[in-house]
């Protein structure tokens, strides 16, 4: 892995893009392309409600920290946890200004409902890895709050999932270091992508650029 300054760490949230579509991730994080659709706008609105920059709130044996910056030097990623709940526990760590010890539980807010794939869990697991490295304590449980069902789901952050995150981040670092934007096979998922008019998935098949342009002119 190429060592880089903290300002150049990859975005932790990019793990979701990378799992959804490696080409989408590269367009956003390497080529700096972006476009909004209704999903991204709704997601941004939900996160603005959760992300009140680095505010702390004490509730009995629970300390709630919002918009907490996190990073991992070993993985060279950084990001912001929507919420980290610190629950008083003798197995935890001391937190300045608060008596006792606490274990951290990351909470990530999502606009939709639980997904069939594991991209949300992977992002939450990446946050856990950052917290473990920063606080030197285990982070084995987190929560995903889904706005569509108005309910949060408890997520076990397993050793297997942590290994998977490390492997994915290694691939991301390789793509980024090579400045490589891959081609991908188009699919139904392209229709929900905010970058479809930038990516032009129609060009990913065997048609020539000339035949593609001729087809567009006939539409």
JSON list of C-alpha atoms in Angstrom, two decimals:
[
{"chain": "A", "resi": 1, "resn": "UNK", "atom": "CA", "xyz": [0.00, 0.00, 0.00]},
{"chain": "A", "resi": 2, "resn": "UNK", "atom": "CA", "xyz": [1.26, 3.47, -0.89]},
{"chain": "A", "resi": 3, "resn": "UNK", "atom": "CA", "xyz": [1.58, 5.65, 2.23]},
{"chain": "A", "resi": 4, "resn": "UNK", "atom": "CA", "xyz": [-0.27, 8.94, 1.91]},
{"chain": "A", "resi": 5, "resn": "UNK", "atom": "CA", "xyz": [-1.12, 11.94, 4.07]},
{"chain": "A", "resi": 6, "resn": "UNK", "atom": "CA", "xyz": [-4.31, 11.80, 6.11]},
{"chain": "A", "resi": 7, "resn": "UNK", "atom": "CA", "xyz": [-5.84, 14.46, 3.85]},
{"chain": "A", "resi": 8, "resn": "UNK", "atom": "CA", "xyz": [-5.51, 11.97, 0.97]},
{"chain": "A", "resi": 9, "resn": "UNK", "atom": "CA", "xyz": [-7.08, 8.98, 2.74]},
{"chain": "A", "resi": 10, "resn": "UNK", "atom": "CA", "xyz": [-9.88, 7.29, 0.80]},
{"chain": "A", "resi": 11, "resn": "UNK", "atom": "CA", "xyz": [-13.43, 8.03, 1.90]},
{"chain": "A", "resi": 12, "resn": "UNK", "atom": "CA", "xyz": [-14.85, 5.33, 4.14]},
{"chain": "A", "resi": 13, "resn": "UNK", "atom": "CA", "xyz": [-18.30, 5.84, 2.60]},
{"chain": "A", "resi": 14, "resn": "UNK", "atom": "CA", "xyz": [-16.83, 4.83, -0.77]},
{"chain": "A", "resi": 15, "resn": "UNK", "atom": "CA", "xyz": [-17.05, 1.19, 0.30]},
{"chain": "A", "resi": 16, "resn": "UNK", "atom": "CA", "xyz": [-20.78, 1.32, -0.49]},
{"chain": "A", "resi": 17, "resn": "UNK", "atom": "CA", "xyz": [-20.13, 2.74, -3.97]},
{"chain": "A", "resi": 18, "resn": "UNK", "atom": "CA", "xyz": [-17.43, 0.13, -4.60]},
{"chain": "A", "resi": 19, "resn": "UNK", "atom": "CA", "xyz": [-19.76, -2.73, -3.67]},
{"chain": "A", "resi": 20, "resn": "UNK", "atom": "CA", "xyz": [-22.64, -1.32, -5.71]},
{"chain": "A", "resi": 21, "resn": "UNK", "atom": "CA", "xyz": [-20.48, -0.78, -8.81]},
{"chain": "A", "resi": 22, "resn": "UNK", "atom": "CA", "xyz": [-16.71, -0.48, -9.08]},
{"chain": "A", "resi": 23, "resn": "UNK", "atom": "CA", "xyz": [-17.07, 1.82, -12.09]},
{"chain": "A", "resi": 24, "resn": "UNK", "atom": "CA", "xyz": [-19.37, 4.14, -10.14]},
{"chain": "A", "resi": 25, "resn": "UNK", "atom": "CA", "xyz": [-16.84, 4.26, -7.31]},
{"chain": "A", "resi": 26, "resn": "UNK", "atom": "CA", "xyz": [-14.00, 5.11, -9.69]},
{"chain": "A", "resi": 27, "resn": "UNK", "atom": "CA", "xyz": [-16.01, 7.84, -11.44]},
{"chain": "A", "resi": 28, "resn": "UNK", "atom": "CA", "xyz": [-16.75, 9.47, -8.09]},
{"chain": "A", "resi": 29, "resn": "UNK", "atom": "CA", "xyz": [-13.53, 8.93, -6.16]},
{"chain": "A", "resi": 30, "resn": "UNK", "atom": "CA", "xyz": [-10.92, 8.92, -8.92]},
{"chain": "A", "resi": 31, "resn": "UNK", "atom": "CA", "xyz": [-12.44, 11.06, -11.68]},
{"chain": "A", "resi": 32, "resn": "UNK", "atom": "CA", "xyz": [-14.37, 13.32, -9.26]},
{"chain": "A", "resi": 33, "resn": "UNK", "atom": "CA", "xyz": [-17.67, 12.96, -11.14]},
{"chain": "A", "resi": 34, "resn": "UNK", "atom": "CA", "xyz": [-21.00, 13.31, -9.34]},
{"chain": "A", "resi": 35, "resn": "UNK", "atom": "CA", "xyz": [-24.70, 13.76, -10.05]},
{"chain": "A", "resi": 36, "resn": "UNK", "atom": "CA", "xyz": [-27.74, 13.72, -7.79]},
{"chain": "A", "resi": 37, "resn": "UNK", "atom": "CA", "xyz": [-30.91, 11.73, -8.13]},
{"chain": "A", "resi": 38, "resn": "UNK", "atom": "CA", "xyz": [-33.84, 11.47, -5.74]},
{"chain": "A", "resi": 39, "resn": "UNK", "atom": "CA", "xyz": [-32.10, 8.77, -3.70]},
{"chain": "A", "resi": 40, "resn": "UNK", "atom": "CA", "xyz": [-28.95, 10.80, -3.10]},
{"chain": "A", "resi": 41, "resn": "UNK", "atom": "CA", "xyz": [-30.95, 13.95, -2.28]},
{"chain": "A", "resi": 42, "resn": "UNK", "atom": "CA", "xyz": [-33.11, 12.09, 0.25]},
{"chain": "A", "resi": 43, "resn": "UNK", "atom": "CA", "xyz": [-30.02, 10.46, 1.73]},
{"chain": "A", "resi": 44, "resn": "UNK", "atom": "CA", "xyz": [-28.25, 13.81, 2.11]},
{"chain": "A", "resi": 45, "resn": "UNK", "atom": "CA", "xyz": [-31.31, 15.26, 3.85]},
{"chain": "A", "resi": 46, "resn": "UNK", "atom": "CA", "xyz": [-31.46, 12.37, 6.31]},
{"chain": "A", "resi": 47, "resn": "UNK", "atom": "CA", "xyz": [-27.74, 12.68, 7.12]},
{"chain": "A", "resi": 48, "resn": "UNK", "atom": "CA", "xyz": [-28.01, 16.44, 7.67]},
{"chain": "A", "resi": 49, "resn": "UNK", "atom": "CA", "xyz": [-30.58, 15.68, 10.37]},
{"chain": "A", "resi": 50, "resn": "UNK", "atom": "CA", "xyz": [-28.25, 13.16, 12.03]},
{"chain": "A", "resi": 51, "resn": "UNK", "atom": "CA", "xyz": [-24.98, 15.02, 11.48]},
{"chain": "A", "resi": 52, "resn": "UNK", "atom": "CA", "xyz": [-24.90, 17.90, 13.93]},
{"chain": "A", "resi": 53, "resn": "UNK", "atom": "CA", "xyz": [-21.12, 18.34, 13.89]},
{"chain": "A", "resi": 54, "resn": "UNK", "atom": "CA", "xyz": [-19.46, 16.57, 16.80]},
{"chain": "A", "resi": 55, "resn": "UNK", "atom": "CA", "xyz": [-22.14, 17.24, 19.40]},
{"chain": "A", "resi": 56, "resn": "UNK", "atom": "CA", "xyz": [-22.27, 15.20, 22.61]},
{"chain": "A", "resi": 57, "resn": "UNK", "atom": "CA", "xyz": [-25.28, 14.31, 24.70]},
{"chain": "A", "resi": 58, "resn": "UNK", "atom": "CA", "xyz": [-25.30, 12.41, 28.01]},
{"chain": "A", "resi": 59, "resn": "UNK", "atom": "CA", "xyz": [-28.21, 10.08, 28.77]},
{"chain": "A", "resi": 60, "resn": "UNK", "atom": "CA", "xyz": [-27.61, 8.19, 31.99]},
{"chain": "A", "resi": 61, "resn": "UNK", "atom": "CA", "xyz": [-25.00, 5.50, 31.26]},
{"chain": "A", "resi": 62, "resn": "UNK", "atom": "CA", "xyz": [-25.00, 6.42, 27.56]},
{"chain": "A", "resi": 63, "resn": "UNK", "atom": "CA", "xyz": [-22.97, 9.14, 25.83]},
{"chain": "A", "resi": 64, "resn": "UNK", "atom": "CA", "xyz": [-24.22, 10.00, 22.33]},
{"chain": "A", "resi": 65, "resn": "UNK", "atom": "CA", "xyz": [-21.72, 11.61, 19.93]},
{"chain": "A", "resi": 66, "resn": "UNK", "atom": "CA", "xyz": [-22.97, 12.84, 16.54]},
{"chain": "A", "resi": 67, "resn": "UNK", "atom": "CA", "xyz": [-20.92, 13.37, 13.37]},
{"chain": "A", "resi": 68, "resn": "UNK", "atom": "CA", "xyz": [-17.81, 11.82, 14.91]},
{"chain": "A", "resi": 69, "resn": "UNK", "atom": "CA", "xyz": [-14.77, 11.88, 12.58]},
{"chain": "A", "resi": 70, "resn": "UNK", "atom": "CA", "xyz": [-12.99, 8.52, 12.36]},
{"chain": "A", "resi": 71, "resn": "UNK", "atom": "CA", "xyz": [-9.94, 7.22, 10.53]},
{"chain": "A", "resi": 72, "resn": "UNK", "atom": "CA", "xyz": [-7.67, 4.22, 10.15]},
{"chain": "A", "resi": 73, "resn": "UNK", "atom": "CA", "xyz": [-3.97, 4.65, 9.47]},
{"chain": "A", "resi": 74, "resn": "UNK", "atom": "CA", "xyz": [-3.53, 0.97, 8.64]},
{"chain": "A", "resi": 75, "resn": "UNK", "atom": "CA", "xyz": [-6.33, 1.01, 6.04]},
{"chain": "A", "resi": 76, "resn": "UNK", "atom": "CA", "xyz": [-5.78, 4.67, 5.04]},
{"chain": "A", "resi": 77, "resn": "UNK", "atom": "CA", "xyz": [-9.48, 5.53, 5.09]},
{"chain": "A", "resi": 78, "resn": "UNK", "atom": "CA", "xyz": [-11.39, 8.23, 6.92]},
{"chain": "A", "resi": 79, "resn": "UNK", "atom": "CA", "xyz": [-14.98, 9.33, 7.34]},
{"chain": "A", "resi": 80, "resn": "UNK", "atom": "CA", "xyz": [-17.67, 10.44, 9.74]},
{"chain": "A", "resi": 81, "resn": "UNK", "atom": "CA", "xyz": [-19.92, 8.25, 11.86]},
{"chain": "A", "resi": 82, "resn": "UNK", "atom": "CA", "xyz": [-23.48, 9.55, 11.90]},
{"chain": "A", "resi": 83, "resn": "UNK", "atom": "CA", "xyz": [-23.73, 8.62, 15.56]},
{"chain": "A", "resi": 84, "resn": "UNK", "atom": "CA", "xyz": [-21.55, 6.73, 18.03]},
{"chain": "A", "resi": 85, "resn": "UNK", "atom": "CA", "xyz": [-23.23, 5.64, 21.24]},
{"chain": "A", "resi": 86, "resn": "UNK", "atom": "CA", "xyz": [-20.81, 5.05, 24.10]},
{"chain": "A", "resi": 87, "resn": "UNK", "atom": "CA", "xyz": [-22.38, 2.67, 26.64]},
{"chain": "A", "resi": 88, "resn": "UNK", "atom": "CA", "xyz": [-20.88, 2.43, 30.11]},
{"chain": "A", "resi": 89, "resn": "UNK", "atom": "CA", "xyz": [-19.05, -0.90, 30.40]},
{"chain": "A", "resi": 90, "resn": "UNK", "atom": "CA", "xyz": [-16.07, -1.99, 32.50]},
{"chain": "A", "resi": 91, "resn": "UNK", "atom": "CA", "xyz": [-14.60, -3.65, 29.40]},
{"chain": "A", "resi": 92, "resn": "UNK", "atom": "CA", "xyz": [-14.47, -0.31, 27.59]},
{"chain": "A", "resi": 93, "resn": "UNK", "atom": "CA", "xyz": [-12.23, 2.73, 27.56]},
{"chain": "A", "resi": 94, "resn": "UNK", "atom": "CA", "xyz": [-12.13, 5.96, 29.52]},
{"chain": "A", "resi": 95, "resn": "UNK", "atom": "CA", "xyz": [-13.59, 9.08, 27.90]},
{"chain": "A", "resi": 96, "resn": "UNK", "atom": "CA", "xyz": [-12.29, 12.45, 29.01]},
{"chain": "A", "resi": 97, "resn": "UNK", "atom": "CA", "xyz": [-14.72, 14.29, 31.23]},
{"chain": "A", "resi": 98, "resn": "UNK", "atom": "CA", "xyz": [-16.90, 11.25, 31.92]},
{"chain": "A", "resi": 99, "resn": "UNK", "atom": "CA", "xyz": [-16.57, 8.85, 34.88]},
{"chain": "A", "resi": 100, "resn": "UNK", "atom": "CA", "xyz": [-16.17, 5.13, 34.23]},
{"chain": "A", "resi": 101, "resn": "UNK", "atom": "CA", "xyz": [-15.43, 3.26, 31.04]},
{"chain": "A", "resi": 102, "resn": "UNK", "atom": "CA", "xyz": [-17.43, 2.98, 27.83]},
{"chain": "A", "resi": 103, "resn": "UNK", "atom": "CA", "xyz": [-17.76, 0.75, 24.76]},
{"chain": "A", "resi": 104, "resn": "UNK", "atom": "CA", "xyz": [-18.58, 2.39, 21.41]},
{"chain": "A", "resi": 105, "resn": "UNK", "atom": "CA", "xyz": [-21.47, 1.35, 19.16]},
{"chain": "A", "resi": 106, "resn": "UNK", "atom": "CA", "xyz": [-21.58, 3.01, 15.71]},
{"chain": "A", "resi": 107, "resn": "UNK", "atom": "CA", "xyz": [-25.03, 3.91, 14.33]},
{"chain": "A", "resi": 108, "resn": "UNK", "atom": "CA", "xyz": [-25.48, 4.61, 10.61]},
{"chain": "A", "resi": 109, "resn": "UNK", "atom": "CA", "xyz": [-28.61, 6.25, 9.16]},
{"chain": "A", "resi": 110, "resn": "UNK", "atom": "CA", "xyz": [-30.03, 5.04, 5.82]},
{"chain": "A", "resi": 111, "resn": "UNK", "atom": "CA", "xyz": [-32.87, 6.46, 3.76]},
{"chain": "A", "resi": 112, "resn": "UNK", "atom": "CA", "xyz": [-34.44, 3.19, 2.61]},
{"chain": "A", "resi": 113, "resn": "UNK", "atom": "CA", "xyz": [-35.05, -0.21, 4.14]},
{"chain": "A", "resi": 114, "resn": "UNK", "atom": "CA", "xyz": [-32.76, -3.18, 4.91]},
{"chain": "A", "resi": 115, "resn": "UNK", "atom": "CA", "xyz": [-30.99, -4.44, 1.78]},
{"chain": "A", "resi": 116, "resn": "UNK", "atom": "CA", "xyz": [-30.49, -7.98, 0.57]},
{"chain": "A", "resi": 117, "resn": "UNK", "atom": "CA", "xyz": [-26.77, -7.40, 0.06]},
{"chain": "A", "resi": 118, "resn": "UNK", "atom": "CA", "xyz": [-24.24, -6.43, 2.71]},
{"chain": "A", "resi": 119, "resn": "UNK", "atom": "CA", "xyz": [-23.05, -2.99, 1.53]},
{"chain": "A", "resi": 120, "resn": "UNK", "atom": "CA", "xyz": [-24.60, -1.19, 4.53]},
{"chain": "A", "resi": 121, "resn": "UNK", "atom": "CA", "xyz": [-23.07, -3.69, 6.95]},
{"chain": "A", "resi": 122, "resn": "UNK", "atom": "CA", "xyz": [-19.67, -3.30, 5.28]},
{"chain": "A", "resi": 123, "resn": "UNK", "atom": "CA", "xyz": [-19.75, 0.47, 5.75]},
{"chain": "A", "resi": 124, "resn": "UNK", "atom": "CA", "xyz": [-20.71, 0.05, 9.41]},
{"chain": "A", "resi": 125, "resn": "UNK", "atom": "CA", "xyz": [-17.95, -2.53, 9.85]},
{"chain": "A", "resi": 126, "resn": "UNK", "atom": "CA", "xyz": [-15.41, -0.12, 8.37]},
{"chain": "A", "resi": 127, "resn": "UNK", "atom": "CA", "xyz": [-16.47, 2.45, 10.96]},
{"chain": "A", "resi": 128, "resn": "UNK", "atom": "CA", "xyz": [-15.95, -0.18, 13.66]},
{"chain": "A", "resi": 129, "resn": "UNK", "atom": "CA", "xyz": [-12.42, -0.90, 12.41]},
{"chain": "A", "resi": 130, "resn": "UNK", "atom": "CA", "xyz": [-11.60, 2.80, 12.60]},
{"chain": "A", "resi": 131, "resn": "UNK", "atom": "CA", "xyz": [-13.02, 3.05, 16.12]},
{"chain": "A", "resi": 132, "resn": "UNK", "atom": "CA", "xyz": [-11.06, -0.03, 17.23]},
{"chain": "A", "resi": 133, "resn": "UNK", "atom": "CA", "xyz": [-7.83, 1.46, 15.94]},
{"chain": "A", "resi": 134, "resn": "UNK", "atom": "CA", "xyz": [-8.50, 4.89, 17.45]},
{"chain": "A", "resi": 135, "resn": "UNK", "atom": "CA", "xyz": [-9.80, 3.78, 20.85]},
{"chain": "A", "resi": 136, "resn": "UNK", "atom": "CA", "xyz": [-7.95, 0.46, 21.27]},
{"chain": "A", "resi": 137, "resn": "UNK", "atom": "CA", "xyz": [-11.06, -1.45, 22.28]},
{"chain": "A", "resi": 138, "resn": "UNK", "atom": "CA", "xyz": [-13.28, -4.04, 20.58]},
{"chain": "A", "resi": 139, "resn": "UNK", "atom": "CA", "xyz": [-16.28, -2.88, 18.53]},
{"chain": "A", "resi": 140, "resn": "UNK", "atom": "CA", "xyz": [-18.40, -5.94, 17.86]},
{"chain": "A", "resi": 141, "resn": "UNK", "atom": "CA", "xyz": [-21.91, -4.49, 17.54]},
{"chain": "A", "resi": 142, "resn": "UNK", "atom": "CA", "xyz": [-23.43, -1.59, 15.63]},
{"chain": "A", "resi": 143, "resn": "UNK", "atom": "CA", "xyz": [-26.81, -0.39, 14.39]},
{"chain": "A", "resi": 144, "resn": "UNK", "atom": "CA", "xyz": [-28.37, 0.58, 11.07]},
{"chain": "A", "resi": 145, "resn": "UNK", "atom": "CA", "xyz": [-31.34, 2.94, 11.27]},
{"chain": "A", "resi": 146, "resn": "UNK", "atom": "CA", "xyz": [-33.59, 2.75, 8.20]},
{"chain": "A", "resi": 147, "resn": "UNK", "atom": "CA", "xyz": [-35.76, 5.80, 7.62]},
{"chain": "A", "resi": 148, "resn": "UNK", "atom": "CA", "xyz": [-38.34, 3.94, 5.53]},
{"chain": "A", "resi": 149, "resn": "UNK", "atom": "CA", "xyz": [-39.23, 1.56, 8.35]},
{"chain": "A", "resi": 150, "resn": "UNK", "atom": "CA", "xyz": [-38.38, 4.04, 11.16]},
{"chain": "A", "resi": 151, "resn": "UNK", "atom": "CA", "xyz": [-36.52, 1.32, 12.95]},
{"chain": "A", "resi": 152, "resn": "UNK", "atom": "CA", "xyz": [-32.93, 0.44, 13.71]},
{"chain": "A", "resi": 153, "resn": "UNK", "atom": "CA", "xyz": [-31.42, -2.99, 13.22]},
{"chain": "A", "resi": 154, "resn": "UNK", "atom": "CA", "xyz": [-28.73, -4.46, 15.46]},
{"chain": "A", "resi": 155, "resn": "UNK", "atom": "CA", "xyz": [-25.76, -5.66, 13.42]},
{"chain": "A", "resi": 156, "resn": "UNK", "atom": "CA", "xyz": [-23.07, -8.10, 14.67]},
{"chain": "A", "resi": 157, "resn": "UNK", "atom": "CA", "xyz": [-19.68, -6.87, 13.39]},
{"chain": "A", "resi": 158, "resn": "UNK", "atom": "CA", "xyz": [-17.98, -10.21, 12.93]},
{"chain": "A", "resi": 159, "resn": "UNK", "atom": "CA", "xyz": [-14.35, -11.12, 12.37]},
{"chain": "A", "resi": 160, "resn": "UNK", "atom": "CA", "xyz": [-15.30, -12.44, 8.92]},
{"chain": "A", "resi": 161, "resn": "UNK", "atom": "CA", "xyz": [-16.94, -9.15, 7.95]},
{"chain": "A", "resi": 162, "resn": "UNK", "atom": "CA", "xyz": [-13.92, -7.19, 9.19]},
{"chain": "A", "resi": 163, "resn": "UNK", "atom": "CA", "xyz": [-11.63, -9.34, 7.02]},
{"chain": "A", "resi": 164, "resn": "UNK", "atom": "CA", "xyz": [-13.93, -8.69, 4.05]},
{"chain": "A", "resi": 165, "resn": "UNK", "atom": "CA", "xyz": [-13.74, -4.93, 4.61]},
{"chain": "A", "resi": 166, "resn": "UNK", "atom": "CA", "xyz": [-9.96, -5.06, 4.72]},
{"chain": "A", "resi": 167, "resn": "UNK", "atom": "CA", "xyz": [-9.90, -6.99, 1.43]},
{"chain": "A", "resi": 168, "resn": "UNK", "atom": "CA", "xyz": [-12.29, -4.53, -0.25]},
{"chain": "A", "resi": 169, "resn": "UNK", "atom": "CA", "xyz": [-10.31, -1.52, 0.95]},
{"chain": "A", "resi": 170, "resn": "UNK", "atom": "CA", "xyz": [-7.13, -3.12, -0.38]},
{"chain": "A", "resi": 171, "resn": "UNK", "atom": "CA", "xyz": [-8.78, -3.40, -3.82]},
{"chain": "A", "resi": 172, "resn": "UNK", "atom": "CA", "xyz": [-9.96, 0.21, -3.60]},
{"chain": "A", "resi": 173, "resn": "UNK", "atom": "CA", "xyz": [-6.44, 1.37, -2.79]},
{"chain": "A", "resi": 174, "resn": "UNK", "atom": "CA", "xyz": [-5.08, -0.59, -5.78]},
{"chain": "A", "resi": 175, "resn": "UNK", "atom": "CA", "xyz": [-7.60, 0.98, -8.19]},
{"chain": "A", "resi": 176, "resn": "UNK", "atom": "CA", "xyz": [-6.92, 4.43, -6.77]},
{"chain": "A", "resi": 177, "resn": "UNK", "atom": "CA", "xyz": [-3.14, 4.12, -6.94]},
{"chain": "A", "resi": 178, "resn": "UNK", "atom": "CA", "xyz": [-3.37, 3.01, -10.58]},
{"chain": "A", "resi": 179, "resn": "UNK", "atom": "CA", "xyz": [-6.06, 5.65, -11.32]},
{"chain": "A", "resi": 180, "resn": "UNK", "atom": "CA", "xyz": [-8.00, 2.82, -12.93]},
{"chain": "A", "resi": 181, "resn": "UNK", "atom": "CA", "xyz": [-11.66, 3.26, -13.93]},
{"chain": "A", "resi": 182, "resn": "UNK", "atom": "CA", "xyz": [-12.93, -0.20, -14.89]},
{"chain": "A", "resi": 183, "resn": "UNK", "atom": "CA", "xyz": [-15.57, -1.19, -17.40]},
{"chain": "A", "resi": 184, "resn": "UNK", "atom": "CA", "xyz": [-18.50, -3.14, -16.03]},
{"chain": "A", "resi": 185, "resn": "UNK", "atom": "CA", "xyz": [-21.31, -5.23, -17.43]},
{"chain": "A", "resi": 186, "resn": "UNK", "atom": "CA", "xyz": [-24.51, -3.11, -17.49]},
{"chain": "A", "resi": 187, "resn": "UNK", "atom": "CA", "xyz": [-27.47, -4.38, -15.51]},
{"chain": "A", "resi": 188, "resn": "UNK", "atom": "CA", "xyz": [-30.78, -3.36, -13.97]},
{"chain": "A", "resi": 189, "resn": "UNK", "atom": "CA", "xyz": [-28.86, -1.62, -11.20]},
{"chain": "A", "resi": 190, "resn": "UNK", "atom": "CA", "xyz": [-27.74, 1.01, -13.74]},
{"chain": "A", "resi": 191, "resn": "UNK", "atom": "CA", "xyz": [-31.25, 2.52, -13.74]},
{"chain": "A", "resi": 192, "resn": "UNK", "atom": "CA", "xyz": [-30.97, 3.52, -10.07]},
{"chain": "A", "resi": 193, "resn": "UNK", "atom": "CA", "xyz": [-27.47, 4.99, -10.45]},
{"chain": "A", "resi": 194, "resn": "UNK", "atom": "CA", "xyz": [-27.17, 8.78, -10.31]},
{"chain": "A", "resi": 195, "resn": "UNK", "atom": "CA", "xyz": [-24.19, 8.60, -12.71]},
{"chain": "A", "resi": 196, "resn": "UNK", "atom": "CA", "xyz": [-25.84, 6.73, -15.58]},
{"chain": "A", "resi": 197, "resn": "UNK", "atom": "CA", "xyz": [-25.71, 9.80, -17.86]},
{"chain": "A", "resi": 198, "resn": "UNK", "atom": "CA", "xyz": [-22.02, 10.27, -17.05]},
{"chain": "A", "resi": 199, "resn": "UNK", "atom": "CA", "xyz": [-21.10, 6.59, -17.13]},
{"chain": "A", "resi": 200, "resn": "UNK", "atom": "CA", "xyz": [-23.10, 5.90, -20.33]},
{"chain": "A", "resi": 201, "resn": "UNK", "atom": "CA", "xyz": [-23.54, 2.18, -19.61]},
{"chain": "A", "resi": 202, "resn": "UNK", "atom": "CA", "xyz": [-24.85, 1.75, -23.17]},
{"chain": "A", "resi": 203, "resn": "UNK", "atom": "CA", "xyz": [-21.23, 2.10, -24.30]},
{"chain": "A", "resi": 204, "resn": "UNK", "atom": "CA", "xyz": [-20.12, -0.82, -22.14]},
{"chain": "A", "resi": 205, "resn": "UNK", "atom": "CA", "xyz": [-21.51, -3.37, -24.60]},
{"chain": "A", "resi": 206, "resn": "UNK", "atom": "CA", "xyz": [-20.08, -4.35, -27.96]},
{"chain": "A", "resi": 207, "resn": "UNK", "atom": "CA", "xyz": [-21.63, -1.49, -29.92]},
{"chain": "A", "resi": 208, "resn": "UNK", "atom": "CA", "xyz": [-19.26, 0.99, -31.47]},
{"chain": "A", "resi": 209, "resn": "UNK", "atom": "CA", "xyz": [-19.40, 4.66, -30.52]},
{"chain": "A", "resi": 210, "resn": "UNK", "atom": "CA", "xyz": [-20.63, 5.41, -34.05]},
{"chain": "A", "resi": 211, "resn": "UNK", "atom": "CA", "xyz": [-23.55, 2.97, -33.79]},
{"chain": "A", "resi": 212, "resn": "UNK", "atom": "CA", "xyz": [-24.39, 4.34, -30.33]},
{"chain": "A", "resi": 213, "resn": "UNK", "atom": "CA", "xyz": [-24.53, 7.92, -31.64]},
{"chain": "A", "resi": 214, "resn": "UNK", "atom": "CA", "xyz": [-26.60, 6.88, -34.65]},
{"chain": "A", "resi": 215, "resn": "UNK", "atom": "CA", "xyz": [-29.05, 5.15, -32.34]},
{"chain": "A", "resi": 216, "resn": "UNK", "atom": "CA", "xyz": [-29.36, 8.27, -30.19]},
{"chain": "A", "resi": 217, "resn": "UNK", "atom": "CA", "xyz": [-30.04, 10.43, -33.27]},
{"chain": "A", "resi": 218, "resn": "UNK", "atom": "CA", "xyz": [-32.90, 8.12, -34.28]},
{"chain": "A", "resi": 219, "resn": "UNK", "atom": "CA", "xyz": [-34.58, 8.35, -30.87]}
]
